[in-house]
Coordinates of N, CA, C and O in Angstrom, one line a residue:
X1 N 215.1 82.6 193.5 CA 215.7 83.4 194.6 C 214.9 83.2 195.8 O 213.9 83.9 196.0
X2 N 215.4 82.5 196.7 CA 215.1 82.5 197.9 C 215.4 84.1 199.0 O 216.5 84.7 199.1
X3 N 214.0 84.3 199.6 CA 213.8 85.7 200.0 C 213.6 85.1 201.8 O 213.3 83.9 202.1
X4 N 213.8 86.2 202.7 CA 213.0 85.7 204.1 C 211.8 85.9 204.0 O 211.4 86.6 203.1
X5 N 211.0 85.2 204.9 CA 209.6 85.0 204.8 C 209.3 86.1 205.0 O 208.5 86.5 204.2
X6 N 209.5 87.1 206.0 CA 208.8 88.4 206.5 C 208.8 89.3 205.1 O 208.1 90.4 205.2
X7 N 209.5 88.9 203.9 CA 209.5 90.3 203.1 C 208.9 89.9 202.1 O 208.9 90.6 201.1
X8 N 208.2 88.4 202.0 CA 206.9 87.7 201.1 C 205.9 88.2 201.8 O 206.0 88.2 203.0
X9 N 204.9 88.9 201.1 CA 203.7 88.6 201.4 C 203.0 87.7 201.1 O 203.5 86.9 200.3
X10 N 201.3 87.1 201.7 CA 200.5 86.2 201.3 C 199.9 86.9 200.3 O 199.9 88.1 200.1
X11 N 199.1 85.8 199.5 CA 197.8 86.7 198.7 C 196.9 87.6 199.2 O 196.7 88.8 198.7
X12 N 196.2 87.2 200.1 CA 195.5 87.5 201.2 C 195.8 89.1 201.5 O 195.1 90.1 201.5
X13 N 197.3 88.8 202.1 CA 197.7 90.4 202.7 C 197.9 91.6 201.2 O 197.7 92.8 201.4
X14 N 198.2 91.3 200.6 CA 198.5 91.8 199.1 C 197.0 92.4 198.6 O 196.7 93.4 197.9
X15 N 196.1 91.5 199.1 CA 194.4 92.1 198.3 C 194.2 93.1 199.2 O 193.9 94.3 199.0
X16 N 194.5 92.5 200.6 CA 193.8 93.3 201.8 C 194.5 95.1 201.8 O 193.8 96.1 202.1
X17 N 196.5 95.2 201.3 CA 197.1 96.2 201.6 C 196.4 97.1 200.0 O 196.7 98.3 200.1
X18 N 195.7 96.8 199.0 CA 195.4 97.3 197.8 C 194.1 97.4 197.3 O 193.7 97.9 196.2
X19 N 193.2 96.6 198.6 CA 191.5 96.7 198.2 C 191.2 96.1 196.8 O 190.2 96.2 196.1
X20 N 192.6 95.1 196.5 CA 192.1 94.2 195.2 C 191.7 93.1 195.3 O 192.3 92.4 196.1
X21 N 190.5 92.6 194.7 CA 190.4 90.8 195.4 C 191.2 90.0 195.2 O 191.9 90.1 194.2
X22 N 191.2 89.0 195.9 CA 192.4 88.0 195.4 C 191.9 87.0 194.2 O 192.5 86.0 194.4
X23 N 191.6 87.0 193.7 CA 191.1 87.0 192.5 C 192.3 87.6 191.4 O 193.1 87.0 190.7
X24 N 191.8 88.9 191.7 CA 192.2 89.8 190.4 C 193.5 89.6 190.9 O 194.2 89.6 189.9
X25 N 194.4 89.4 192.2 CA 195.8 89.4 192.2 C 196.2 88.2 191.3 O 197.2 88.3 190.5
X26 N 195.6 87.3 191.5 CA 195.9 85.9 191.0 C 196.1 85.7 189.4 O 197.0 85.1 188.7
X27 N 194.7 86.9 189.1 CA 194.8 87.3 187.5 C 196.2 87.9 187.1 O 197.0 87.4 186.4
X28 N 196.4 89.1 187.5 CA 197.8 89.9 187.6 C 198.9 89.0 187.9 O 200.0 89.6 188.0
X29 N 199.1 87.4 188.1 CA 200.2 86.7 188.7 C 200.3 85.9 187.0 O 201.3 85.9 186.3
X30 N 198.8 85.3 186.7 CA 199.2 84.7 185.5 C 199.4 85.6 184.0 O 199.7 85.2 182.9
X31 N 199.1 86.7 184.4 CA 199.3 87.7 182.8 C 200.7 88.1 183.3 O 200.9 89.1 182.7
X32 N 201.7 87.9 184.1 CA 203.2 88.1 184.3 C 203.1 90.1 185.0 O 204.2 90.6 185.2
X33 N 202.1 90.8 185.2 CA 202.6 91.7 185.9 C 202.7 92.0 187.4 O 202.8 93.1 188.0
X34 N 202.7 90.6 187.9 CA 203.1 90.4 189.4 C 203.1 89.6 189.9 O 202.3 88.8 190.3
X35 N 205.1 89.6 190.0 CA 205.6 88.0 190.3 C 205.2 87.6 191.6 O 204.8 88.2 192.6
X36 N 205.6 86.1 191.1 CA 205.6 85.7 192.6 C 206.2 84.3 192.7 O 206.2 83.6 191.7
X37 N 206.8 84.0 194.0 CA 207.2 82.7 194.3 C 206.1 82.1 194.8 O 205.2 82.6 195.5
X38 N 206.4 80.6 194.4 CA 205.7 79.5 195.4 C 206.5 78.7 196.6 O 207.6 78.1 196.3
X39 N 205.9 78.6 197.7 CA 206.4 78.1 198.5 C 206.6 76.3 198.9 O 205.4 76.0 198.9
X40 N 207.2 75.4 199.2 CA 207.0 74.2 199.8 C 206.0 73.7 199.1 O 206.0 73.0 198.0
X41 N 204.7 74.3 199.9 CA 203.1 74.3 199.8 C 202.7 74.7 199.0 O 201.5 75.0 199.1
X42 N 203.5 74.9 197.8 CA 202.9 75.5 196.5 C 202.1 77.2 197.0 O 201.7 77.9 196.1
X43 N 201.9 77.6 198.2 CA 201.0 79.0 198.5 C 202.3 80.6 197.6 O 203.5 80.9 197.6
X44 N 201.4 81.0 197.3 CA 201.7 82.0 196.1 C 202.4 83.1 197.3 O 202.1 83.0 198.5
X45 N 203.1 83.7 197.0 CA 203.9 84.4 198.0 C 204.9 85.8 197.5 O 206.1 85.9 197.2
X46 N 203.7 86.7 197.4 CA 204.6 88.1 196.5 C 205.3 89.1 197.1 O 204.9 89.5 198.2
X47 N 206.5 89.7 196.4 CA 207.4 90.3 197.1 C 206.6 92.0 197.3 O 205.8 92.5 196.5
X48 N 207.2 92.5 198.7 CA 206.5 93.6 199.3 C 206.5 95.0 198.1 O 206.2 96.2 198.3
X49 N 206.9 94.5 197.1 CA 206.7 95.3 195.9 C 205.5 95.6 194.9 O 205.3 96.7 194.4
X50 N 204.9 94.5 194.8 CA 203.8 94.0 194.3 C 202.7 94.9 195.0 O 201.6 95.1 194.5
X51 N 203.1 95.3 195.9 CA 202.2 96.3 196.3 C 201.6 97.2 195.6 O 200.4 97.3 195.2
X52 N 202.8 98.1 195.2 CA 203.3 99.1 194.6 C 202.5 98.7 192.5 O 201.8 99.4 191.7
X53 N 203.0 97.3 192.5 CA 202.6 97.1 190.8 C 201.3 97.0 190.8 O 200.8 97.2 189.7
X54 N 200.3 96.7 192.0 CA 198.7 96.2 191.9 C 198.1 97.5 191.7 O 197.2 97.9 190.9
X55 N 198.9 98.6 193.0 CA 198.3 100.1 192.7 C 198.2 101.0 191.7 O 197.3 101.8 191.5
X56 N 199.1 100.7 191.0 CA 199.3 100.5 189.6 C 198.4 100.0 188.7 O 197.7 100.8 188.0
X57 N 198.4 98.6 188.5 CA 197.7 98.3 187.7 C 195.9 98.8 187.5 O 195.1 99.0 186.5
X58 N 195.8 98.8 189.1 CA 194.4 99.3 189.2 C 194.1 100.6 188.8 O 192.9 101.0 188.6
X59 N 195.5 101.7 188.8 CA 195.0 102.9 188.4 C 194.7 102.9 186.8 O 194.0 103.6 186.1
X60 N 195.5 101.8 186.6 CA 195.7 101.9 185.1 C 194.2 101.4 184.4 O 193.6 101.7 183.4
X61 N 193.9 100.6 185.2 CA 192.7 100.0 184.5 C 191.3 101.3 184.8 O 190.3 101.5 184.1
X62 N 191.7 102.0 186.0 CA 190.9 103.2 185.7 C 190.9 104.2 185.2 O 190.3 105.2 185.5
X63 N 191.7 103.8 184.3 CA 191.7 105.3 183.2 C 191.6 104.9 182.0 O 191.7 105.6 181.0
X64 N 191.3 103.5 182.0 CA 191.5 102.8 180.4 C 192.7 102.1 180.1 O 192.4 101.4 179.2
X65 N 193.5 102.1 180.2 CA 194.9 101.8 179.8 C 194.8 99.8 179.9 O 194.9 99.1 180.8
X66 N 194.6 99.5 178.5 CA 194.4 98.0 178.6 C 195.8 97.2 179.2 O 196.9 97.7 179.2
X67 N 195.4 96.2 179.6 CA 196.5 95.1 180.4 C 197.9 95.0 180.3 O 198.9 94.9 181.0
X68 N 197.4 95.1 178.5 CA 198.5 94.4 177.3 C 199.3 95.4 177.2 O 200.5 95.3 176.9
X69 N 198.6 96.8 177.6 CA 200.0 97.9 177.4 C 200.5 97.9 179.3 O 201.5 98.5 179.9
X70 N 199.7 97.3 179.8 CA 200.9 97.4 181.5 C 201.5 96.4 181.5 O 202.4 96.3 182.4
X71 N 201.2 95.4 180.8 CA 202.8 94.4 180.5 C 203.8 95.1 180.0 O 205.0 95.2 180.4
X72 N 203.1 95.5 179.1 CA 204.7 96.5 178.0 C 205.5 97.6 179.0 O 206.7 97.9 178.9
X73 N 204.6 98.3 179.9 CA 205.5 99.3 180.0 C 206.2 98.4 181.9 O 207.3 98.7 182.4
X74 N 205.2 97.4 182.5 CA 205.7 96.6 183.4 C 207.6 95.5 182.8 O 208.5 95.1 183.5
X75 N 207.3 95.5 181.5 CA 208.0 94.4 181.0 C 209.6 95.3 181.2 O 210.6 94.6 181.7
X76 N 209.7 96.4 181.0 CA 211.1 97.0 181.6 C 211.5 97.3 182.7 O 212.6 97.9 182.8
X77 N 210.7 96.9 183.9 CA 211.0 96.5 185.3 C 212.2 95.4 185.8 O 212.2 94.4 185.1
X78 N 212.9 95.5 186.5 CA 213.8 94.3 186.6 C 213.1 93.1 187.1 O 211.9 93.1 187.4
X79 N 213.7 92.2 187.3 CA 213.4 90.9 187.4 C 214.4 90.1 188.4 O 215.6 89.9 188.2
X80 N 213.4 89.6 190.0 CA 214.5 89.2 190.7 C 215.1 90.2 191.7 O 216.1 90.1 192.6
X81 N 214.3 91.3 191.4 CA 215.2 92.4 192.9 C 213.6 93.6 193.0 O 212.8 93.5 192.0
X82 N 213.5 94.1 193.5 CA 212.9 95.4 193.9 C 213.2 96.6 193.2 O 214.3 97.2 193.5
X83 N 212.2 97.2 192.1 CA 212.4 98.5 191.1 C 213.3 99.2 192.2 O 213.1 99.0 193.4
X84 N 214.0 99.8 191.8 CA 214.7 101.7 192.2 C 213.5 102.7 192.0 O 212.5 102.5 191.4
X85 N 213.8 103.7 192.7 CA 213.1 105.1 192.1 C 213.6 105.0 190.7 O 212.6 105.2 190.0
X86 N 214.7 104.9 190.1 CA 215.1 105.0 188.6 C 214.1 104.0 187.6 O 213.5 104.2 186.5
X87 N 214.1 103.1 188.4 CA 213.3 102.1 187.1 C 212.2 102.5 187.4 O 211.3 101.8 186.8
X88 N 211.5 103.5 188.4 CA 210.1 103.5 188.5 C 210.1 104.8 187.6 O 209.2 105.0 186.8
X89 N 211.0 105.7 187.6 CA 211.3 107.3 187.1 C 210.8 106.5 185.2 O 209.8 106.6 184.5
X90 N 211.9 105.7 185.2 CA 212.1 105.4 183.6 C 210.5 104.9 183.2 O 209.9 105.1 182.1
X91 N 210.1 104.4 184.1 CA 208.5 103.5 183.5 C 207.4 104.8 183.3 O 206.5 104.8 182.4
X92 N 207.8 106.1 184.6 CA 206.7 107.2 184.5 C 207.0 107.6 183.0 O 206.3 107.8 182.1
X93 N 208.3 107.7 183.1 CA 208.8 108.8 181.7 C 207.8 108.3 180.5 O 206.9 109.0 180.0
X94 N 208.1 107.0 180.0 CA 207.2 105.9 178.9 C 205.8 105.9 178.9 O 205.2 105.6 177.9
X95 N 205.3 106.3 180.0 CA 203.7 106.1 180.6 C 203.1 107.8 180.1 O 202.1 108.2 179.5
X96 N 204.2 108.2 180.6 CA 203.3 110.0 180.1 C 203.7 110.1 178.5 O 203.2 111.1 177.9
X97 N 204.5 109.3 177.9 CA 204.9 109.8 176.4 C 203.4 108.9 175.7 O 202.5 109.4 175.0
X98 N 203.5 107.4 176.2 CA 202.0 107.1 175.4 C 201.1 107.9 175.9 O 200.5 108.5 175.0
X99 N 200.6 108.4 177.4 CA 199.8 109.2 177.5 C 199.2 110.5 176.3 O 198.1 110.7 175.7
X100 N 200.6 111.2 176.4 CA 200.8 112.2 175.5 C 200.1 111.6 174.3 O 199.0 112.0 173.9
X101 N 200.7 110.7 173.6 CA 200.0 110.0 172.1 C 198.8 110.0 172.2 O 198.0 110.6 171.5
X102 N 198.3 109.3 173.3 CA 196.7 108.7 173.3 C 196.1 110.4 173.5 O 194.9 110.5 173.1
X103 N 196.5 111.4 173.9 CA 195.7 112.4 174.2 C 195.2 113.2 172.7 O 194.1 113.6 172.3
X104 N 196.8 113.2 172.0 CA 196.9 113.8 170.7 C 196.0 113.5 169.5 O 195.4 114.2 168.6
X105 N 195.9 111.9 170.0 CA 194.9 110.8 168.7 C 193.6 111.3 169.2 O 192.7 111.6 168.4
X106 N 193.4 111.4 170.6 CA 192.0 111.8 170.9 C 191.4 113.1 170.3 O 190.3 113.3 169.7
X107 N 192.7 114.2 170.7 CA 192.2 115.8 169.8 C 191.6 115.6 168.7 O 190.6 116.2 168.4
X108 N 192.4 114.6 167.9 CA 192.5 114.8 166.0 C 191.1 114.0 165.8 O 190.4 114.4 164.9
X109 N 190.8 113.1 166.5 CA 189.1 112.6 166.2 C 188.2 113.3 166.7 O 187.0 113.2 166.3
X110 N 188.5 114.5 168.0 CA 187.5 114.8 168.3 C 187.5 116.3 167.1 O 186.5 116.8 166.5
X111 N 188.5 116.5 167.2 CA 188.1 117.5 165.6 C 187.7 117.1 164.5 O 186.8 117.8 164.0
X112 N 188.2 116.0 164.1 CA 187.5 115.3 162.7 C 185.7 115.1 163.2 O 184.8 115.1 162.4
X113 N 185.3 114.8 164.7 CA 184.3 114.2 164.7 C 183.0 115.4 164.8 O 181.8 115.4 164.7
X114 N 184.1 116.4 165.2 CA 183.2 117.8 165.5 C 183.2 118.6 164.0 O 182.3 119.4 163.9
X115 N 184.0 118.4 162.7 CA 183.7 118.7 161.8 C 182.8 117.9 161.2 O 181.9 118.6 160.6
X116 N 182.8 116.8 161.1 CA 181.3 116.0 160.6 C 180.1 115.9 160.7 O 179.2 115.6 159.9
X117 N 180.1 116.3 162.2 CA 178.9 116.5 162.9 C 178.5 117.9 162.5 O 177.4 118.2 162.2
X118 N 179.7 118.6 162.7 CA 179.1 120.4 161.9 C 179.1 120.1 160.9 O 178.1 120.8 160.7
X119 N 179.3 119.6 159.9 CA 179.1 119.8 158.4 C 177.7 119.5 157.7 O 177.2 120.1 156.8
X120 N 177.0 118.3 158.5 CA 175.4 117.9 158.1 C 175.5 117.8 156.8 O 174.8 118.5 156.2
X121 N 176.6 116.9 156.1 CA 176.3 116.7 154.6 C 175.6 115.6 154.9 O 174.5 115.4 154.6
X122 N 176.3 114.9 155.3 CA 175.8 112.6 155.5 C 176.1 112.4 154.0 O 175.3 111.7 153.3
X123 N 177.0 112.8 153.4 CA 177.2 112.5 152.4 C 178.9 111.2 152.4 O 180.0 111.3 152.9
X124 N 178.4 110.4 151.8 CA 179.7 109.6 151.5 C 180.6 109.7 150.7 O 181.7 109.1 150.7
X125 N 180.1 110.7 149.8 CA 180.7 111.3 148.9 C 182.0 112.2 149.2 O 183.2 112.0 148.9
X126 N 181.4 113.2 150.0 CA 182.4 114.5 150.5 C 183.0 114.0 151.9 O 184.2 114.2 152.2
X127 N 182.4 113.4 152.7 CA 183.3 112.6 154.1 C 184.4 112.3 154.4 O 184.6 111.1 154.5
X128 N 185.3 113.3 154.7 CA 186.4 113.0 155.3 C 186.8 111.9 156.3 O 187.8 111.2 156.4
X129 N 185.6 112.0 157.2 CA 185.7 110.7 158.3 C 185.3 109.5 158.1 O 186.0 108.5 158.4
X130 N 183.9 109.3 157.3 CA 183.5 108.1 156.9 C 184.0 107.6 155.5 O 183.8 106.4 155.2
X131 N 184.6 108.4 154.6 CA 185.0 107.9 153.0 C 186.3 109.1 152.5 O 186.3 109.8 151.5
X132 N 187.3 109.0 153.6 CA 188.0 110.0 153.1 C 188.6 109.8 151.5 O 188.8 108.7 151.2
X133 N 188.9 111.1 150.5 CA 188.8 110.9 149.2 C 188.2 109.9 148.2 O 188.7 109.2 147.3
X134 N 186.9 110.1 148.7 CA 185.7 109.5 148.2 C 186.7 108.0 147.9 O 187.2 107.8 146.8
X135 N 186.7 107.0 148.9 CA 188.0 106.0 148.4 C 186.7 104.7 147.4 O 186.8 104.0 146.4
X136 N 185.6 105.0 148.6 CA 184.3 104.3 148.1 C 184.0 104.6 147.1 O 184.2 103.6 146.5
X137 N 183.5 105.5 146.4 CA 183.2 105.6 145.1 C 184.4 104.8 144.1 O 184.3 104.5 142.9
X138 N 184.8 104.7 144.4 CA 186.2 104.1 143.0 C 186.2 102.8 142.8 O 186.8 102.2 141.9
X139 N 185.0 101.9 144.3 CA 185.1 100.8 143.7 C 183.7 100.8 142.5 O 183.8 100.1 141.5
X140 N 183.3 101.1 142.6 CA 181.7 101.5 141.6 C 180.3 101.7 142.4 O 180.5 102.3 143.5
X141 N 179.3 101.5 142.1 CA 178.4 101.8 142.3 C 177.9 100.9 143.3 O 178.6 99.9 143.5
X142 N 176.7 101.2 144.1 CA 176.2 100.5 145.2 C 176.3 100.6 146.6 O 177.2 101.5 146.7
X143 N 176.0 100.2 147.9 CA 176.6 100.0 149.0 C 177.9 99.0 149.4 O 178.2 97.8 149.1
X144 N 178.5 99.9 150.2 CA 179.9 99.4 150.1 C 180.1 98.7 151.9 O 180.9 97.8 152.2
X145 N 179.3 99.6 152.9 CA 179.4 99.3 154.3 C 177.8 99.2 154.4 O 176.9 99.7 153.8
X146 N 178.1 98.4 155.6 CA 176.4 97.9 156.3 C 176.3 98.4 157.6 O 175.3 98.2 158.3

């Protein structure tokens, strides 16, 4: 899809409007979460949207949120035109439900981890977190983890 030049950005202006180095844009171009055309001259040339996905991605990487899940929830973005508020609405909605998950899984270990820690058995025996229903003991006797 041929675009006018004024509504491509360069790499350059893309690091500069997002405080990302061009580097890391270039990274985000080959893992597919921010297209881009090449021009004549082969120079990499991203649509004024990419803005928007880099801000993104960088929030995402500061909160933890690995790459591989901002492809997934990037991967229902359209292709070829500029998100809507709708397709950005639909991607928040998906983002706060894993959020929601990742928070829930956090509770349940940090309880399991705060009962182990309170319990002071160190036993592998009774351990819910390290041997739940003693699974170790059933293969026989000895050490089983290093």
């Amino acid at each position: 899809m041929i675009r006018k030049s004024d509504e491509l950005l360069s790499i350059g202006e893309v690091s500069a409007r997002t405080g990302v180095a061009v580097s890391a844009v270039r990274y985000y171009e080959t893992l597919g979460l921010v297209p881009a055309e090449r021009t004549a001259g082969n120079m990499r040339k991203f649509p004024r949207h990419s803005i928007r996905r880099v801000s993104l991605i960088q929030l995402a990487v500061r909160f933890g949120i690995p790459l591989a899940e901002v492809a997934e929830v990037f991967g229902s973005l359209p292709q070829g035109r500029t998100p809507t508020k709708k397709d950005w609405r639909k991607i928040s909605t998906e983002w706060n439900q894993r959020l929601e998950d990742r928070k829930q899984a956090i509770a349940r270990m940090q309880d399991e981890l705060t009962g182990c820690i309170g319990c002071g058995c160190l036993s592998l025996k009774t351990c819910n977190l390290l041997n739940p229903g003693d699974e170790l003991g059933r293969e026989g006797p000895g050490a089983r983890r290093l």
